Tab-separated table of C-alpha atoms and ligand atoms in Angstrom:
chain	number	residue	atom	x	y	z
A	1	MET	CA	130.254	133.099	114.429
A	2	ASN	CA	128.471	134.539	117.462
A	3	ARG	CA	125.755	132.393	119.029
A	4	HIS	CA	122.256	133.799	118.667
A	5	ARG	CA	119.437	132.737	120.968
A	6	ILE	CA	115.694	133.181	120.662
A	7	ALA	CA	114.670	135.865	123.152
A	8	ASP	CA	111.071	136.561	122.132
A	9	VAL	CA	108.300	134.714	120.305
A	10	ARG	CA	105.352	136.633	118.818
A	11	ILE	CA	102.329	134.989	117.237
A	12	THR	CA	99.879	137.408	115.660
A	13	PRO	CA	96.556	136.184	114.256
A	14	ILE	CA	95.469	138.050	111.130
A	15	ALA	CA	92.469	138.071	108.793
A	16	PHE	CA	92.459	139.144	105.159
A	17	ARG	CA	89.772	139.436	102.496
A	18	ASP	CA	88.914	136.200	100.707
A	19	PRO	CA	86.496	135.943	97.750
A	20	PRO	CA	83.413	133.655	97.802
A	21	LEU	CA	85.175	130.613	96.316
A	22	LEU	CA	83.152	127.394	96.164
A	23	ASN	CA	84.305	123.936	97.126
A	24	VAL	CA	82.871	120.629	98.297
A	25	ALA	CA	82.590	121.927	101.875
A	26	GLY	CA	80.690	125.106	100.960
A	27	VAL	CA	82.019	128.571	100.227
A	28	HIS	CA	84.916	130.635	101.556
A	29	GLN	CA	84.021	133.150	104.273
A	30	PRO	CA	84.703	136.853	103.660
A	31	TRP	CA	87.862	136.642	105.789
A	32	ALA	CA	90.625	134.025	105.750
A	33	LEU	CA	92.665	133.495	108.920
A	34	ARG	CA	96.443	133.081	109.231
A	35	SER	CA	99.032	133.435	111.956
A	36	ILE	CA	102.260	135.387	111.576
A	37	ILE	CA	105.146	134.005	113.601
A	38	GLU	CA	108.097	136.148	114.677
A	39	LEU	CA	111.114	134.681	116.446
A	40	GLU	CA	113.350	137.475	117.716
A	41	THR	CA	116.924	136.753	118.822
A	42	ASP	CA	118.889	138.380	121.628
A	43	SER	CA	120.844	140.078	118.826
A	44	GLY	CA	117.659	141.717	117.461
A	45	LEU	CA	117.137	139.586	114.339
A	46	VAL	CA	113.548	138.595	113.509
A	47	GLY	CA	112.749	135.303	111.735
A	48	LEU	CA	109.325	135.010	110.081
A	49	GLY	CA	106.816	132.223	109.616
A	50	GLU	CA	103.194	132.018	108.428
A	51	SER	CA	100.700	129.313	109.325
A	52	TYR	CA	97.039	128.576	109.929
A	53	GLY	CA	95.074	131.095	111.986
A	54	GLU	CA	92.377	128.859	113.428
A	55	ALA	CA	91.928	128.844	117.209
A	56	ASP	CA	93.397	125.312	117.606
A	57	THR	CA	96.616	126.183	115.776
A	58	LEU	CA	96.966	129.447	117.697
A	59	ALA	CA	96.553	127.592	120.997
A	60	ASP	CA	99.265	125.073	119.991
A	61	LEU	CA	101.673	127.818	118.930
A	62	GLN	CA	101.049	129.879	122.087
A	63	ARG	CA	101.577	126.835	124.308
A	64	ILE	CA	104.918	126.034	122.674
A	65	ALA	CA	106.184	129.635	122.492
A	66	PRO	CA	107.661	129.978	126.035
A	67	ASP	CA	109.708	126.795	125.522
A	68	LEU	CA	111.504	128.311	122.539
A	69	ILE	CA	113.167	131.031	124.617
A	70	GLY	CA	116.915	130.381	124.691
A	71	LEU	CA	116.831	128.072	121.647
A	72	ASP	CA	119.611	128.313	119.059
A	73	PRO	CA	117.847	128.808	115.679
A	74	PHE	CA	120.223	126.248	114.112
A	75	ALA	CA	119.089	123.541	116.567
A	76	LEU	CA	116.194	122.153	114.518
A	77	ASN	CA	116.264	118.741	116.190
A	78	GLU	CA	115.975	120.435	119.572
A	79	LEU	CA	113.125	122.542	118.142
A	80	THR	CA	111.383	119.315	117.113
A	81	HIS	CA	111.844	117.926	120.610
A	82	ARG	CA	110.409	121.045	122.256
A	83	VAL	CA	107.418	121.156	119.889
A	84	TYR	CA	106.689	117.464	120.438
A	85	ALA	CA	106.924	117.841	124.203
A	86	ARG	CA	104.071	120.361	124.121
A	87	THR	CA	101.773	118.740	121.563
A	88	SER	CA	99.960	115.450	121.695
A	89	GLY	CA	100.368	112.970	118.900
A	90	ASP	CA	101.804	109.651	117.931
A	91	GLY	CA	105.321	110.937	117.294
A	92	ASP	CA	108.318	109.843	119.312
A	93	PRO	CA	109.297	112.911	121.351
A	94	ALA	CA	112.942	111.794	121.368
A	95	VAL	CA	115.425	114.464	120.372
A	96	GLY	CA	115.922	114.353	116.642
A	97	ALA	CA	112.716	112.563	115.690
A	98	PRO	CA	112.157	114.397	112.436
A	99	TYR	CA	108.459	113.772	111.984
A	100	PRO	CA	105.460	111.972	113.403
A	101	PRO	CA	105.535	108.271	112.526
A	102	ARG	CA	101.772	108.340	112.061
A	103	GLY	CA	99.623	111.171	110.856
A	104	ASP	CA	99.410	114.073	113.249
A	105	LYS	CA	98.705	117.199	111.308
A	106	ALA	CA	98.474	119.549	114.285
A	107	ARG	CA	101.875	118.622	115.668
A	108	ALA	CA	103.587	118.729	112.281
A	109	SER	CA	101.904	122.084	111.563
A	110	ALA	CA	103.279	123.630	114.761
A	111	LEU	CA	106.737	122.353	113.889
A	112	GLY	CA	106.475	123.692	110.322
A	113	ALA	CA	105.427	127.161	111.546
A	114	PHE	CA	108.413	127.612	113.871
A	115	GLU	CA	110.892	125.758	111.654
A	116	VAL	CA	110.487	128.233	108.773
A	117	ALA	CA	111.131	131.139	111.168
A	118	CYS	CA	114.309	129.372	112.396
A	119	TRP	CA	115.489	128.922	108.778
A	120	ASP	CA	114.834	132.607	108.159
A	121	LEU	CA	117.032	133.424	111.166
A	122	GLN	CA	119.741	131.028	109.986
A	123	GLY	CA	119.771	132.841	106.658
A	124	GLN	CA	120.047	136.238	108.305
A	125	ILE	CA	122.845	135.052	110.611
A	126	THR	CA	124.875	133.515	107.769
A	127	GLY	CA	123.904	136.118	105.148
A	128	LEU	CA	122.644	133.331	102.853
A	129	PRO	CA	119.294	132.937	101.079
A	130	LEU	CA	117.254	130.134	102.570
A	131	HIS	CA	117.431	127.860	99.519
A	132	GLN	CA	121.254	127.897	99.786
A	133	LEU	CA	120.964	126.545	103.323
A	134	LEU	CA	118.683	123.809	101.965
A	135	GLY	CA	121.372	122.598	99.590
A	136	GLY	CA	121.071	125.145	96.803
A	137	PRO	CA	118.759	125.429	93.816
A	138	VAL	CA	118.260	122.775	91.160
A	139	ARG	CA	116.134	125.256	89.173
A	140	PRO	CA	116.018	129.059	89.142
A	141	ASP	CA	112.325	129.377	89.993
A	142	VAL	CA	109.147	127.486	90.829
A	143	SER	CA	106.228	127.124	88.416
A	144	TYR	CA	102.795	127.716	89.853
A	145	SER	CA	99.433	126.728	88.441
A	146	ALA	CA	96.315	128.845	87.807
A	147	TYR	CA	93.923	127.725	90.549
A	148	LEU	CA	90.359	128.159	89.250
A	149	PHE	CA	87.304	128.121	91.467
A	150	TYR	CA	83.624	128.228	90.805
A	151	LYS	CA	82.555	131.313	92.676
A	152	TYR	CA	79.745	133.635	93.572
A	153	ALA	CA	79.853	137.296	92.611
A	154	ARG	CA	79.554	138.357	96.248
A	155	HIS	CA	79.541	137.075	99.792
A	156	HIS	CA	76.129	136.391	101.375
A	157	ALA	CA	72.846	136.713	99.589
A	158	ASP	CA	72.810	140.409	100.489
A	159	PRO	CA	73.036	142.426	97.245
A	160	GLY	CA	74.478	145.348	99.235
A	161	TYR	CA	77.594	143.343	100.109
A	162	PRO	CA	80.603	144.439	98.027
A	163	THR	CA	81.560	142.315	95.007
A	164	ASP	CA	85.143	141.484	94.138
A	165	THR	CA	86.654	142.208	90.742
A	166	TRP	CA	86.501	138.562	89.567
A	167	GLY	CA	82.725	138.312	89.354
A	168	GLU	CA	80.670	135.161	89.159
A	169	ALA	CA	81.927	131.838	87.775
A	170	LEU	CA	79.173	129.245	87.763
A	171	ASP	CA	79.282	127.825	84.233
A	172	PRO	CA	81.914	126.770	81.679
A	173	GLN	CA	81.934	130.129	79.901
A	174	GLN	CA	82.503	132.088	83.110
A	175	LEU	CA	85.196	129.591	84.112
A	176	VAL	CA	87.015	130.189	80.830
A	177	GLU	CA	86.768	133.956	81.428
A	178	GLN	CA	88.273	133.506	84.884
A	179	ALA	CA	91.061	131.384	83.385
A	180	ARG	CA	91.761	133.953	80.656
A	181	ARG	CA	92.163	136.681	83.234
A	182	MET	CA	94.314	134.578	85.554
A	183	VAL	CA	96.543	133.197	82.805
A	184	GLY	CA	96.704	136.628	81.144
A	185	GLN	CA	97.672	138.395	84.354
A	186	TYR	CA	100.159	135.870	85.764
A	187	GLY	CA	101.235	133.792	82.758
A	188	PHE	CA	100.401	130.432	84.348
A	189	GLY	CA	101.260	127.420	82.186
A	190	SER	CA	99.005	124.863	83.988
A	191	ILE	CA	95.419	125.011	85.206
A	192	LYS	CA	93.717	123.404	88.201
A	193	LEU	CA	89.951	123.374	88.704
A	194	LYS	CA	88.575	123.102	92.228
A	195	ALA	CA	85.576	120.799	91.849
A	196	GLY	CA	83.093	118.804	93.952
A	197	VAL	CA	80.688	121.746	93.699
A	198	PHE	CA	78.279	120.831	90.869
A	199	GLU	CA	77.185	117.582	89.239
A	200	PRO	CA	80.403	115.993	87.899
A	201	GLU	CA	79.090	116.094	84.299
A	202	LEU	CA	78.891	119.912	84.526
A	203	GLU	CA	82.374	120.144	85.984
A	204	VAL	CA	83.795	117.963	83.200
A	205	GLU	CA	82.038	120.255	80.709
A	206	GLY	CA	83.978	123.063	82.395
A	207	LEU	CA	87.223	121.146	81.914
A	208	GLN	CA	86.395	120.535	78.257
A	209	ALA	CA	85.731	124.245	77.741
A	210	LEU	CA	89.108	124.982	79.355
A	211	ARG	CA	90.773	122.424	77.086
A	212	ALA	CA	89.242	124.106	74.021
A	213	ALA	CA	90.373	127.567	75.183
A	214	PHE	CA	93.825	126.423	76.377
A	215	PRO	CA	94.841	123.508	74.123
A	216	HIS	CA	98.386	123.252	75.524
A	217	HIS	CA	97.895	123.849	79.260
A	218	PRO	CA	98.087	120.732	81.453
A	219	LEU	CA	94.783	120.442	83.357
A	220	ARG	CA	93.835	119.030	86.767
A	221	ILE	CA	90.574	118.680	88.640
A	222	ASP	CA	90.212	118.364	92.430
A	223	PRO	CA	86.779	117.364	93.827
A	224	ASN	CA	88.239	117.070	97.370
A	225	GLY	CA	86.816	113.589	97.910
A	226	GLY	CA	83.367	114.733	96.809
A	227	TRP	CA	82.741	111.814	94.432
A	228	SER	CA	81.981	108.171	95.140
A	229	VAL	CA	84.010	105.432	93.475
A	230	ALA	CA	80.990	104.658	91.254
A	231	THR	CA	80.721	108.307	90.170
A	232	THR	CA	84.449	108.442	89.456
A	233	ARG	CA	84.105	105.281	87.351
A	234	ARG	CA	81.203	106.833	85.456
A	235	MET	CA	83.217	109.993	84.763
A	236	MET	CA	86.436	108.195	83.826
A	237	PRO	CA	85.901	107.853	80.050
A	238	ALA	CA	85.330	111.618	79.785
A	239	LEU	CA	88.239	112.436	82.127
A	240	ALA	CA	90.575	110.123	80.233
A	241	ARG	CA	89.597	111.185	76.707
A	242	ASP	CA	92.537	112.550	74.707
A	243	GLY	CA	94.704	112.687	77.823
A	244	LEU	CA	92.522	115.508	79.223
A	245	LEU	CA	94.177	115.477	82.674
A	246	GLU	CA	97.794	115.517	83.816
A	247	TYR	CA	96.497	114.199	87.146
A	248	LEU	CA	93.229	113.612	88.975
A	249	GLU	CA	93.335	114.979	92.529
A	250	ASP	CA	91.359	113.408	95.396
A	251	PRO	CA	88.249	112.305	93.490
A	252	VAL	CA	87.295	110.080	96.474
A	253	GLY	CA	87.789	110.480	100.197
A	254	THR	CA	89.730	107.498	101.589
A	255	LEU	CA	93.019	105.765	100.856
A	256	GLU	CA	91.231	102.499	100.085
A	257	GLU	CA	88.862	104.207	97.661
A	258	MET	CA	91.778	105.967	95.965
A	259	ALA	CA	93.434	102.538	95.588
A	260	GLU	CA	90.276	101.231	93.929
A	261	VAL	CA	90.103	104.201	91.555
A	262	ALA	CA	93.791	103.647	90.719
A	263	THR	CA	92.878	100.241	89.265
A	264	PHE	CA	90.821	101.858	86.488
A	265	ALA	CA	92.285	105.386	86.197
A	266	PRO	CA	94.745	105.752	83.309
A	267	MET	CA	96.077	109.060	84.680
A	268	PRO	CA	98.061	109.540	87.935
A	269	LEU	CA	96.051	110.181	91.105
A	270	ALA	CA	97.212	113.021	93.336
A	271	THR	CA	96.359	113.824	96.943
A	272	ASN	CA	96.495	116.310	99.751
A	273	MET	CA	93.777	114.440	101.651
A	274	VAL	CA	94.603	110.761	102.093
A	275	THR	CA	98.415	110.794	102.320
A	276	ILE	CA	99.181	113.784	104.503
A	277	ALA	CA	101.863	112.537	106.892
A	278	PHE	CA	104.913	110.287	106.768
A	279	GLY	CA	103.049	107.587	108.646
A	280	HIS	CA	100.559	107.337	105.781
A	281	LEU	CA	103.201	106.626	103.154
A	282	PRO	CA	103.864	102.878	103.681
A	283	ARG	CA	100.228	101.852	103.191
A	284	SER	CA	99.736	104.408	100.453
A	285	VAL	CA	102.672	102.912	98.505
A	286	GLN	CA	101.589	99.343	99.310
A	287	LEU	CA	98.123	99.996	97.868
A	288	ASN	CA	99.439	102.138	94.991
A	289	ALA	CA	96.647	104.491	96.083
A	290	VAL	CA	98.313	107.705	94.848
A	291	GLN	CA	101.009	108.458	92.336
A	292	VAL	CA	101.515	112.163	93.116
A	293	VAL	CA	101.775	113.516	96.666
A	294	LEU	CA	101.068	117.205	97.171
A	295	SER	CA	103.698	118.427	99.587
A	296	ASP	CA	102.929	121.314	101.920
A	297	HIS	CA	105.545	122.481	104.404
A	298	HIS	CA	102.790	123.912	106.617
A	299	TYR	CA	101.490	120.500	107.642
A	300	TRP	CA	104.237	118.053	106.642
A	301	GLY	CA	106.503	119.538	109.362
A	302	GLY	CA	108.519	122.237	107.601
A	303	LEU	CA	111.119	122.564	104.886
A	304	ARG	CA	113.355	119.689	105.960
A	305	ALA	CA	110.315	117.436	106.035
A	306	THR	CA	109.358	118.632	102.540
A	307	GLN	CA	112.779	117.629	101.239
A	308	GLN	CA	112.492	114.282	103.041
A	309	LEU	CA	109.070	113.697	101.485
A	310	ALA	CA	110.500	114.448	98.043
A	311	ALA	CA	113.367	111.997	98.663
A	312	ILE	CA	110.931	109.256	99.700
A	313	GLY	CA	108.919	110.088	96.575
A	314	ARG	CA	112.013	109.501	94.436
A	315	VAL	CA	112.624	106.109	96.071
A	316	PHE	CA	109.070	104.908	95.493
A	317	GLY	CA	108.451	106.589	92.150
A	318	LEU	CA	105.902	109.074	93.513
A	319	GLY	CA	105.542	112.419	91.778
A	320	ILE	CA	105.719	115.521	93.978
A	321	SER	CA	103.530	118.565	93.571
A	322	MET	CA	102.548	121.254	96.120
A	323	HIS	CA	99.272	122.032	97.899
A	324	SER	CA	98.009	125.439	99.018
A	325	ASN	CA	95.378	127.157	101.120
A	326	SER	CA	94.562	130.878	101.230
A	327	HIS	CA	97.931	132.427	102.143
A	328	LEU	CA	100.176	135.479	101.949
A	329	GLY	CA	103.763	136.181	100.912
A	330	ILE	CA	105.705	134.666	103.825
A	331	SER	CA	104.202	131.289	102.943
A	332	LEU	CA	104.810	131.835	99.223
A	333	ALA	CA	108.446	132.751	99.863
A	334	ALA	CA	108.965	129.588	101.948
A	335	MET	CA	107.220	127.413	99.311
A	336	THR	CA	109.467	128.899	96.642
A	337	HIS	CA	112.746	128.543	98.571
A	338	VAL	CA	112.105	124.860	99.217
A	339	GLY	CA	110.556	124.315	95.769
A	340	VAL	CA	113.727	125.302	93.898
A	341	THR	CA	115.676	122.635	95.852
A	342	LEU	CA	113.408	119.664	95.011
A	343	PRO	CA	114.762	117.721	92.009
A	344	ASN	CA	111.497	115.830	91.457
A	345	LEU	CA	109.044	118.706	91.723
A	346	ALA	CA	107.731	117.761	88.303
A	347	TYR	CA	104.424	119.658	88.416
A	348	ALA	CA	103.447	123.303	88.720
A	349	CYS	CA	102.530	124.003	92.357
A	350	ASP	CA	99.146	125.128	93.644
A	351	THR	CA	98.771	128.613	95.028
A	352	HIS	CA	95.752	130.650	96.118
A	353	TYR	CA	97.940	133.782	95.984
A	354	PRO	CA	96.144	135.542	93.070
A	355	TRP	CA	92.911	135.396	95.081
A	356	GLN	CA	94.403	137.466	97.903
A	357	GLU	CA	94.682	141.219	97.558
A	358	ASP	CA	96.155	141.879	100.996
A	359	GLU	CA	99.794	141.427	101.914
A	360	VAL	CA	101.764	141.501	105.139
A	361	ILE	CA	105.274	141.887	103.702
A	362	GLU	CA	107.123	145.042	102.753
A	363	GLY	CA	106.761	145.973	99.083
A	364	GLY	CA	103.380	144.274	98.607
A	365	LYS	CA	102.656	141.207	96.510
A	366	LEU	CA	105.501	139.025	95.253
A	367	PRO	CA	105.666	139.190	91.438
A	368	LEU	CA	104.486	135.984	89.706
A	369	ARG	CA	105.541	136.237	86.047
A	370	ASP	CA	105.150	133.570	83.341
A	371	GLY	CA	103.523	131.554	86.129
A	372	ARG	CA	106.839	131.457	87.955
A	373	LEU	CA	108.485	132.905	91.009
A	374	ALA	CA	112.185	132.957	91.912
A	375	PRO	CA	113.063	132.949	95.623
A	376	PRO	CA	113.011	136.545	96.902
A	377	PRO	CA	116.650	137.716	96.982
A	378	GLY	CA	118.507	138.476	100.207
A	379	PRO	CA	119.306	136.496	103.325
A	380	GLY	CA	116.808	133.983	104.732
A	381	LEU	CA	113.309	134.140	103.268
A	382	GLY	CA	114.140	137.483	101.619
A	383	VAL	CA	110.914	139.090	102.859
A	384	ARG	CA	110.345	141.523	105.729
A	385	LEU	CA	107.260	142.253	107.744
A	386	ASP	CA	105.299	145.401	106.975
A	387	ARG	CA	104.358	146.300	110.548
A	388	GLN	CA	101.571	148.654	109.561
A	389	ALA	CA	100.019	145.943	107.397
A	390	LEU	CA	100.393	143.448	110.247
A	391	ALA	CA	98.566	145.805	112.631
A	392	ARG	CA	95.818	146.409	110.055
A	393	LEU	CA	95.294	142.700	109.348
A	394	HIS	CA	95.349	141.917	113.078
A	395	ARG	CA	92.645	144.547	113.536
A	396	HIS	CA	90.591	142.767	110.840
A	397	TYR	CA	91.071	139.549	112.805
A	398	LEU	CA	89.785	141.156	115.990
A	399	ASP	CA	86.828	142.718	114.195
A	400	CYS	CA	85.730	139.931	111.839
A	401	GLY	CA	84.615	137.551	114.591
A	402	ILE	CA	85.698	134.432	112.659
A	403	ARG	CA	87.857	132.085	114.723
A	404	ARG	CA	87.502	128.873	112.723
A	405	ARG	CA	87.057	128.294	109.010
A	406	ASP	CA	83.498	127.128	108.348
A	407	ASP	CA	82.661	126.952	104.648
A	408	ALA	CA	79.463	124.943	105.272
A	409	SER	CA	77.818	127.540	107.542
A	410	GLU	CA	78.822	130.265	105.109
A	411	MET	CA	77.193	128.266	102.305
A	412	ARG	CA	73.942	127.957	104.270
A	413	LYS	CA	73.573	131.737	104.010
A	414	HIS	CA	73.184	131.204	100.258
A	415	GLN	CA	71.548	127.777	100.325
A	416	PRO	CA	69.888	126.989	103.683
A	417	ASP	CA	69.612	123.223	103.046
A	418	PHE	CA	73.277	122.792	102.025
A	419	ASP	CA	74.666	119.451	103.214
A	420	PRO	CA	78.428	118.952	102.941
A	421	THR	CA	78.336	115.209	103.666
A	422	ARG	CA	80.764	113.418	101.368
A	423	PRO	CA	80.579	111.889	98.874
A	424	ARG	CA	78.254	114.581	97.611
A	425	PHE	CA	78.015	113.006	94.170
B	501	GKR	O1	90.563	126.763	99.488
B	501	GKR	O2	88.635	125.883	99.036
B	501	GKR	C1	89.834	125.806	99.168
B	501	GKR	C2	90.523	124.483	98.903
B	501	GKR	O3	89.591	123.471	98.686
B	501	GKR	C3	91.442	124.113	100.036
B	501	GKR	O4	90.732	124.130	101.222
B	501	GKR	C4	92.100	122.769	99.855
B	501	GKR	O5	92.865	122.513	100.998
B	501	GKR	O6	93.251	123.732	97.996
B	501	GKR	C5	93.067	122.655	98.747
B	501	GKR	C6	93.111	121.367	97.985
B	501	GKR	O7	93.867	121.263	97.031
B	501	GKR	O8	92.433	120.413	98.355
B	502	MG	MG1	93.457	119.154	96.807
């Protein structure tokens, strides 16, 4: 096989429309930011990645980019070394160190962004789909969950601002309507409610309305650390009644508080907030603070790291699920390729994908059916960049003026005294 070397690295910030979704930190801005990573080889192949689009991530990626010239896309340990050499963190920059020993999200995120693009190149060079390179599938597709949000009808208080097609969801009835549309359109078999927005009693009423409307769908609620331990204790009888929840995600904000909640919670506790790096796992296991870890190749350090996390989960009896932020199809393809290789991915994965109308890949949105997605066929990730769409979304980035996600400031346009200090309840 001919050697291929990376000859060019392109990082393009993009912005795409995002609805006014509510969470503990405020409300989504009208534009969500991402970065599109292209690694081009001397043979003209282009490997793709998608990551965060905030200024800090872009600066990290741009700083690393020149050091990737000449790299063999199969040399993932060397990639790790080069990424570590250009990012600060606690990780050992020795060749082959697969992940930071303590939490360093920025460094692991930079590695994850470039690693996926290298895997895509490996697939194109060998003619194999990415999941084959990761050991092959243990299931044909990945199940995703309906991800419900309380939401406003429109961005800003300005009635002239365009609405989206989802409308308002501020009470249990509107939540059920949102769920009916999302489940009807995509066939999701599980439902997650993003919480930490209203008084917990109201949010549990929302869950109960969902239970009545969807008697057989596993349910989850995620207040993003917006509740105190005392509030979580107060809500526990209602949350535990009739096995309402398959898991409770990040009710409280620290590992120690999660450990305390675990002493009285009958359901598993899940997290994408307190155990977010390999270095967090020993103490997390010691305290039995969480029983389900939400993997995310974007910040755990890539697809190899996701498989390693799943293996550690098997050893310590931790369930594995998958976290998401606002994202497009390159991310979804990568999530799906790695997802089909994880034997203990026992839960439907999160995805914001139905909330995004824009796409940056050829052919438009990937088809989620029966709540599932199979890895896109073809070598590597199986998706190709739509260059016109990339140029359009980059133009939105240049025009929108947003350089950092700031849900709290956006919320103050609706509610000037909004205070995101946690716990909110
Ligand atoms: O998009 O508002 C949101 C979510 O709250 C996101 O920021 C979280 O990272 O989805 C995430 C979660 O599960 O915590
Ligand atoms: Mg979460």
